[in-house]
PDB file of C-alpha atoms in Angstrom:
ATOM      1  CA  UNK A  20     -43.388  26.037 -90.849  1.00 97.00           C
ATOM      2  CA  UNK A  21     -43.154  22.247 -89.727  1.00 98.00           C
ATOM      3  CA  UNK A  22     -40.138  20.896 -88.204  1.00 98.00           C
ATOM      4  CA  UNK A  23     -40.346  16.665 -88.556  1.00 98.00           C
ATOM      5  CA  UNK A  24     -37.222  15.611 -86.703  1.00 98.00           C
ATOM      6  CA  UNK A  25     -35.387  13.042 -88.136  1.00 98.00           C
ATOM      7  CA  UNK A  26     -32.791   9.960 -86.671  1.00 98.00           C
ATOM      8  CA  UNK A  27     -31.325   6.631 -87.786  1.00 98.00           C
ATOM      9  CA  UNK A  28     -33.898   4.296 -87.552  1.00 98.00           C
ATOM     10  CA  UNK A  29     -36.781   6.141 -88.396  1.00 98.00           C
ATOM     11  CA  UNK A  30     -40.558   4.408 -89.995  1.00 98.00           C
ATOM     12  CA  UNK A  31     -40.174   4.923 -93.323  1.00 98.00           C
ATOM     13  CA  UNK A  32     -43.668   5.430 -93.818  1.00 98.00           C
ATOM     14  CA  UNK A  33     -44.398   7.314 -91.090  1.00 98.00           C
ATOM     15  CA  UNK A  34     -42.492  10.262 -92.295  1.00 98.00           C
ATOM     16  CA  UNK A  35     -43.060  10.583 -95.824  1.00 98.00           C
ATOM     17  CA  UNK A  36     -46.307   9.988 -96.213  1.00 98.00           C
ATOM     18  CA  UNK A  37     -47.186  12.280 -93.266  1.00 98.00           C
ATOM     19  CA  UNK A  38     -44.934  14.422 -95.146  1.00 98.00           C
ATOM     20  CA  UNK A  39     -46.387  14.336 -98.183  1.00 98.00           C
ATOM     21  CA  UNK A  40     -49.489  14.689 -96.929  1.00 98.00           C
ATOM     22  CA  UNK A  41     -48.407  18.241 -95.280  1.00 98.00           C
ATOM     23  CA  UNK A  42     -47.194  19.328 -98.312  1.00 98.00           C
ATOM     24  CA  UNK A  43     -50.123  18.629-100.592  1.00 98.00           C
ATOM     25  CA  UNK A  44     -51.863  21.228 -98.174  1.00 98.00           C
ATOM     26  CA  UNK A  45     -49.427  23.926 -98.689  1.00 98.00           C
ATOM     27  CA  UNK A  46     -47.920  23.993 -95.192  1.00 98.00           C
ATOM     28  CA  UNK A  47     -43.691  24.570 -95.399  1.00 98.00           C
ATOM     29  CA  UNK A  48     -42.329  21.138 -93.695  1.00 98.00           C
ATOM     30  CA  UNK A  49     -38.876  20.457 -93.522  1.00 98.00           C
ATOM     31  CA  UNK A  50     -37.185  17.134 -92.233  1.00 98.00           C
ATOM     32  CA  UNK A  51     -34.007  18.207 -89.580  1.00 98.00           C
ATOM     33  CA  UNK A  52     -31.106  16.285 -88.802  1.00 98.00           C
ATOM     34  CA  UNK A  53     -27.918  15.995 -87.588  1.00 97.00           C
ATOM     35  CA  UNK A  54     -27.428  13.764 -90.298  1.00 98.00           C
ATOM     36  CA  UNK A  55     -27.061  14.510 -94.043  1.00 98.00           C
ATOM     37  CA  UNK A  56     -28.371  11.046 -94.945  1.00 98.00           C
ATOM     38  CA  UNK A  57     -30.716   9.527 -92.669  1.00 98.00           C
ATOM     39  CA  UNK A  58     -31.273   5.942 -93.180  1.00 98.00           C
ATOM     40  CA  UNK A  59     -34.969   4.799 -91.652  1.00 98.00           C
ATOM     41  CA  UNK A  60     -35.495   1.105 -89.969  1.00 97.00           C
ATOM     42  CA  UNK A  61     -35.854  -0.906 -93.510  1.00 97.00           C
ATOM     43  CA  UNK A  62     -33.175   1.061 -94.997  1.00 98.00           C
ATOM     44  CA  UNK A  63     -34.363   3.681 -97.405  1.00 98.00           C
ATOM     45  CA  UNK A  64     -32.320   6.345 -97.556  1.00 98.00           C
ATOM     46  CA  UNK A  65     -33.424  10.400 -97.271  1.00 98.00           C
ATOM     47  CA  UNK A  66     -31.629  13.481 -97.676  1.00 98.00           C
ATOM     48  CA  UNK A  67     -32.385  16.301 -94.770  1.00 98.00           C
ATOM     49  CA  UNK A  68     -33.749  19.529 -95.210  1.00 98.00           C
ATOM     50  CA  UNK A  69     -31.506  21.399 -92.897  1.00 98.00           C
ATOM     51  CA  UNK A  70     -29.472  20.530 -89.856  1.00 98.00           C
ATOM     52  CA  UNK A  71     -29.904  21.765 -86.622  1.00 97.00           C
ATOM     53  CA  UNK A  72     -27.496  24.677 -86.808  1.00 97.00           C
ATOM     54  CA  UNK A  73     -29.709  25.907 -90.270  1.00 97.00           C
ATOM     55  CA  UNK A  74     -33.295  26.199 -88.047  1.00 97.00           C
ATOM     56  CA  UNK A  75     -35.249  29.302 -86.802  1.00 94.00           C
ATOM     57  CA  UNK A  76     -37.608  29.154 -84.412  1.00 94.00           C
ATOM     58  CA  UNK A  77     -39.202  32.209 -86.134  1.00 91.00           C
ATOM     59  CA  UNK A  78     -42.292  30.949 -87.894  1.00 92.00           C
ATOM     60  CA  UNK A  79     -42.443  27.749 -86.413  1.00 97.00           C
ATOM     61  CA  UNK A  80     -45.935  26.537 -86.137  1.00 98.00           C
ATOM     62  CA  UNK A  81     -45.115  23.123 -84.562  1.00 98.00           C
ATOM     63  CA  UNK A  82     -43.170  19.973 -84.695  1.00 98.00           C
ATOM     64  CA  UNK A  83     -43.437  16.351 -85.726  1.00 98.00           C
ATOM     65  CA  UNK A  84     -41.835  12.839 -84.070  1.00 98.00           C
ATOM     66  CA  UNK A  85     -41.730  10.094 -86.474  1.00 98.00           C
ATOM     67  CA  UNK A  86     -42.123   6.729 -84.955  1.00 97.00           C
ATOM     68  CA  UNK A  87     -39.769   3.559 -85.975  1.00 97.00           C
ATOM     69  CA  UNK A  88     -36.941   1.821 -83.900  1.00 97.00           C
ATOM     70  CA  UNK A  89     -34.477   2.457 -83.254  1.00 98.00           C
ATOM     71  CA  UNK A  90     -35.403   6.397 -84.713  1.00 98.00           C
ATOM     72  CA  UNK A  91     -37.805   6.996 -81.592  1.00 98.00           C
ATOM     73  CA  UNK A  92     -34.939   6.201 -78.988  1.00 98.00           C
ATOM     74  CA  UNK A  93     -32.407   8.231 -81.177  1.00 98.00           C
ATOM     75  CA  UNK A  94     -34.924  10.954 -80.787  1.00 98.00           C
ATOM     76  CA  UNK A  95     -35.031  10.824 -77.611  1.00 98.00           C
ATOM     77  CA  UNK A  96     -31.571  11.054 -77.387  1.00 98.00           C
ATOM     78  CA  UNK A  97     -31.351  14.130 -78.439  1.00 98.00           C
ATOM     79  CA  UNK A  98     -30.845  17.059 -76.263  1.00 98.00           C
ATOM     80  CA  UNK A  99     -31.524  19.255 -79.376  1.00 98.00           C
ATOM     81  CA  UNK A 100     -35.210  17.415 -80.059  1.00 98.00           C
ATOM     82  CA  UNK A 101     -35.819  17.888 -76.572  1.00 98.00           C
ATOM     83  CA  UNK A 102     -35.513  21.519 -76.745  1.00 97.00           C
ATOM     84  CA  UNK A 103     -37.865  21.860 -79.253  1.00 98.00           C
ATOM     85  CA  UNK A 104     -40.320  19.880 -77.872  1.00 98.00           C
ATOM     86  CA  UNK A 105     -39.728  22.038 -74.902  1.00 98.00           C
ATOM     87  CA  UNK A 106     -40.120  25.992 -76.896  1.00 98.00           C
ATOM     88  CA  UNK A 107     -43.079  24.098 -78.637  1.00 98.00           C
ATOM     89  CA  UNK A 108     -44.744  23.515 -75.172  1.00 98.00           C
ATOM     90  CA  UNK A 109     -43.968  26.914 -73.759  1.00 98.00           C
ATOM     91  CA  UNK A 110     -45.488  28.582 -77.032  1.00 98.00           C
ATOM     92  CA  UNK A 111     -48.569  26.220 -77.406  1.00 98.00           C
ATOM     93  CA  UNK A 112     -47.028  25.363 -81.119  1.00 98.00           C
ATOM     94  CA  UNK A 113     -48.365  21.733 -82.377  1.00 98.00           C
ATOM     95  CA  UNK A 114     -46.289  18.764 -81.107  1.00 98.00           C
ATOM     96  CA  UNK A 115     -47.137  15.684 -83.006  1.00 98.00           C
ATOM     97  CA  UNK A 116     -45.393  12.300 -82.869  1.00 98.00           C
ATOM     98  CA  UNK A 117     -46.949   8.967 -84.324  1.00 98.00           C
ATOM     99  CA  UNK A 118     -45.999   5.134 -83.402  1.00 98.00           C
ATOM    100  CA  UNK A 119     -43.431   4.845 -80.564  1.00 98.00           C
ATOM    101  CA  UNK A 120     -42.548   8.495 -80.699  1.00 98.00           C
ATOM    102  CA  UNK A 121     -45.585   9.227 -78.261  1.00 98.00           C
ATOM    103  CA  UNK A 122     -43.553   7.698 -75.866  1.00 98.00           C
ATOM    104  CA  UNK A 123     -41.018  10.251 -75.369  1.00 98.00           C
ATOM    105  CA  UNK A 124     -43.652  12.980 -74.391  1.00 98.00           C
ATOM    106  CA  UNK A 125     -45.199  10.474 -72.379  1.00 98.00           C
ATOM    107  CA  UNK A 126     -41.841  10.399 -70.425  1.00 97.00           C
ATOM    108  CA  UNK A 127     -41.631  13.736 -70.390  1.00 97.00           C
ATOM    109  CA  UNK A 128     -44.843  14.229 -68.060  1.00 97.00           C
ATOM    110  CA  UNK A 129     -46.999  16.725 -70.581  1.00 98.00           C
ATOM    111  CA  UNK A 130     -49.172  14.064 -71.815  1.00 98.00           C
ATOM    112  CA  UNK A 131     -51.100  14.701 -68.567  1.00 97.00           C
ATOM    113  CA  UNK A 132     -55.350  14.727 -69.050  1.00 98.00           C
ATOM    114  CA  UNK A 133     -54.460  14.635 -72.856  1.00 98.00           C
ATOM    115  CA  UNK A 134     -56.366  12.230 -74.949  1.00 98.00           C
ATOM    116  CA  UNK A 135     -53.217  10.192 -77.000  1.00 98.00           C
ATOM    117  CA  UNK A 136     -53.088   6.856 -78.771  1.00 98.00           C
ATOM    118  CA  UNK A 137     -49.197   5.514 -79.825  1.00 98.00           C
ATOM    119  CA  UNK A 138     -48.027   1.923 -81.075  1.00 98.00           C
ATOM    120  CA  UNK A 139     -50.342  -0.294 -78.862  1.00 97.00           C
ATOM    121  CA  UNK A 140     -46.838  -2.104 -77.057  1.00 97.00           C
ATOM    122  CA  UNK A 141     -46.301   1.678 -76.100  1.00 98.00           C
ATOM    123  CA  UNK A 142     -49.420   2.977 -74.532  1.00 97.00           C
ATOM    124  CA  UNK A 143     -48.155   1.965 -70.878  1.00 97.00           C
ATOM    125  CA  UNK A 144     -45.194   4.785 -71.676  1.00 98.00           C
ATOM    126  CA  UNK A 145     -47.892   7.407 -72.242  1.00 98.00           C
ATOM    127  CA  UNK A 146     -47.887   8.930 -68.821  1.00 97.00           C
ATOM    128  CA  UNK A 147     -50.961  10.702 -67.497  1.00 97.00           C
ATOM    129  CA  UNK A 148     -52.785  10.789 -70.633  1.00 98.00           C
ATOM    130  CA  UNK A 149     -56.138   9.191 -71.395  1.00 98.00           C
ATOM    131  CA  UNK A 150     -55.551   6.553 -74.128  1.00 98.00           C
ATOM    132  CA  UNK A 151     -57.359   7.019 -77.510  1.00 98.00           C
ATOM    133  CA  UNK A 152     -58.610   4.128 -79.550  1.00 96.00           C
ATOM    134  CA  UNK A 153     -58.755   5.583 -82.404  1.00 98.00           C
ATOM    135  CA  UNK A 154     -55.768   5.514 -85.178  1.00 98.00           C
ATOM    136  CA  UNK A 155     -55.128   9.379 -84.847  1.00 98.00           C
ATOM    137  CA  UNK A 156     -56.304  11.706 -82.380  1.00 98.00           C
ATOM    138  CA  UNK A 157     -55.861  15.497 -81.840  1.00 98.00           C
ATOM    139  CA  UNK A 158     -56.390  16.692 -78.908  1.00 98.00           C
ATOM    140  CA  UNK A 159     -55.494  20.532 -77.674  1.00 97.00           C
ATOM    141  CA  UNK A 160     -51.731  21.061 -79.097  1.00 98.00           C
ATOM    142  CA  UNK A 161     -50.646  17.579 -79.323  1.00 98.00           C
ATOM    143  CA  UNK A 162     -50.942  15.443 -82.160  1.00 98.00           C
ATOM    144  CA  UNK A 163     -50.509  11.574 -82.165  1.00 98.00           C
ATOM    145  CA  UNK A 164     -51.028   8.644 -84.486  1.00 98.00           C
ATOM    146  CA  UNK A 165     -50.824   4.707 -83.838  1.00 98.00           C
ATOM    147  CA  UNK A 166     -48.263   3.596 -86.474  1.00 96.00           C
ATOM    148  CA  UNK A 167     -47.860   3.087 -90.061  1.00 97.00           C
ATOM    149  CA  UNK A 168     -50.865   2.250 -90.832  1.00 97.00           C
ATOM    150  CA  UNK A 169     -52.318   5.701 -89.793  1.00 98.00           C
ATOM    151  CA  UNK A 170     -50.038   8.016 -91.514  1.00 98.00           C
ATOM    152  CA  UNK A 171     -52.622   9.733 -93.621  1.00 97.00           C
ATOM    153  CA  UNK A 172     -54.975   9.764 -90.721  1.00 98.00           C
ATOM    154  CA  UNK A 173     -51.920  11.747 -88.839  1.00 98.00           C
ATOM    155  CA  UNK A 174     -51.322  13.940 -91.994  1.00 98.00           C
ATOM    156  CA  UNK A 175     -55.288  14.490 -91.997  1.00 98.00           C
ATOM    157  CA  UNK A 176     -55.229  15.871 -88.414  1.00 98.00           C
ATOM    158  CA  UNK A 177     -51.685  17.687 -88.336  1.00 98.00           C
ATOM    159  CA  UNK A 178     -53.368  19.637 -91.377  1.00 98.00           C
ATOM    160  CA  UNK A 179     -57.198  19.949 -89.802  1.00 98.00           C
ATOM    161  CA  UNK A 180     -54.840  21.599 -86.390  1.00 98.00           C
ATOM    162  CA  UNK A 181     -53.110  23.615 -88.452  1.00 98.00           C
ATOM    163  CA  UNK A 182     -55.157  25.259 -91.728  1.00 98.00           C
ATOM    164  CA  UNK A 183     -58.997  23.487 -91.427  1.00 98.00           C
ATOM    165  CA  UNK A 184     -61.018  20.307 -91.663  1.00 98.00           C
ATOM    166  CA  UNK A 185     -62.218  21.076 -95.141  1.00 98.00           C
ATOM    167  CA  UNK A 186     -59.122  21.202 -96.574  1.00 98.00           C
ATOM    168  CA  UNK A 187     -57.485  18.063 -94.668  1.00 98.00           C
ATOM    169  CA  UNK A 188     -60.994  16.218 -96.254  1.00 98.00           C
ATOM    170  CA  UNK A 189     -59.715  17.512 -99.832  1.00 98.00           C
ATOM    171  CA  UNK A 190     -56.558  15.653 -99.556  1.00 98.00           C
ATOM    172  CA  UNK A 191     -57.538  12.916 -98.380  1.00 97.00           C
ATOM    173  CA  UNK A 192     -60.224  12.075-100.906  1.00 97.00           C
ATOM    174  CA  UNK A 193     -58.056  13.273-103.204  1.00 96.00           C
ATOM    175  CA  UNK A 194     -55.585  10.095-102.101  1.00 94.00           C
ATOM    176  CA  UNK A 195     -57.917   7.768-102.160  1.00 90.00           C
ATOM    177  CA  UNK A 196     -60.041   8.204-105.513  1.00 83.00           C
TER     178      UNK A 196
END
């Protein structure tokens, strides 16, 4: 199972069509939140899966960061994301974040020799790690996408990390036929 972590503020775009993407391949995703109702950066509305107090680490296979403004800082913010990110690290689990989310793990220090990309006005955050070009990149157990704009490529590589290449291709012909 997926946890994508969810705050005020969040891309819109960035989450559900990563989402979406997740799903079509089968892989259990759910969207945590303090909130009930999270309302994203150009004010679409979603409903969480489960709050913080409803989550198991049991099963967990990794973790996701949406991007947006002011969502990233939000998720920052929160001492609960940050132990997450943390177990995720200690267990080698996928930790993904697109946008301005790649920021916070670039704070954090454990982007070190990994090869990242993020929103281009956030690449300077991305501390220690060797900045991609391209629009998503996986490298090792970290995941991370340049913005909007890349969403499917992020879906494609959360799902190549997690179940295989072939199906992540499947999807995303499928989407674009």
């Amino acid at each position: 199972m997926l946890y994508m972590f969810m705050e005020n503020g969040f891309e819109e775009t960035e989450a559900l069509a990563t989402l979406d993407f997740i799903r079509r391949a089968g892989i259990e995703i759910k969207m945590v939140s303090d909130h009930e109702v999270i309302e994203g950066s150009h004010g679409i509305k979603v409903l969480r899966d489960l709050s913080f107090e409803e989550t198991t680490k049991e099963s967990l296979e990794g973790i996701i960061l949406p991007g947006g403004q002011p969502g990233s800082d939000n998720l920052k913010a929160n001492k609960k994301v940050k132990e997450f990110i943390d177990y995720a690290l200690d267990n080698k689990l996928l930790v993904s974040a697109i946008c301005a989310a790649p920021y916070i793990l670039g704070e954090m220090g454990v982007l070190e020799g990994v090869c990242a990309t993020s929103y281009p006005d956030y690449q300077k955050c991305l501390k220690g790690a060797i900045i991609s070009d391209k629009k998503a990149i996986c490298d090792k157990n970290f995941a991370t996408a340049m913005g909007m704009g890349a969403s499917f490529d992020f879906g494609f590589e959360i799902v190549k990390y997690l179940r295989n290449e072939e199906l992540a291709t499947k999807i995303k012909e499928s989407i674009f036929a």
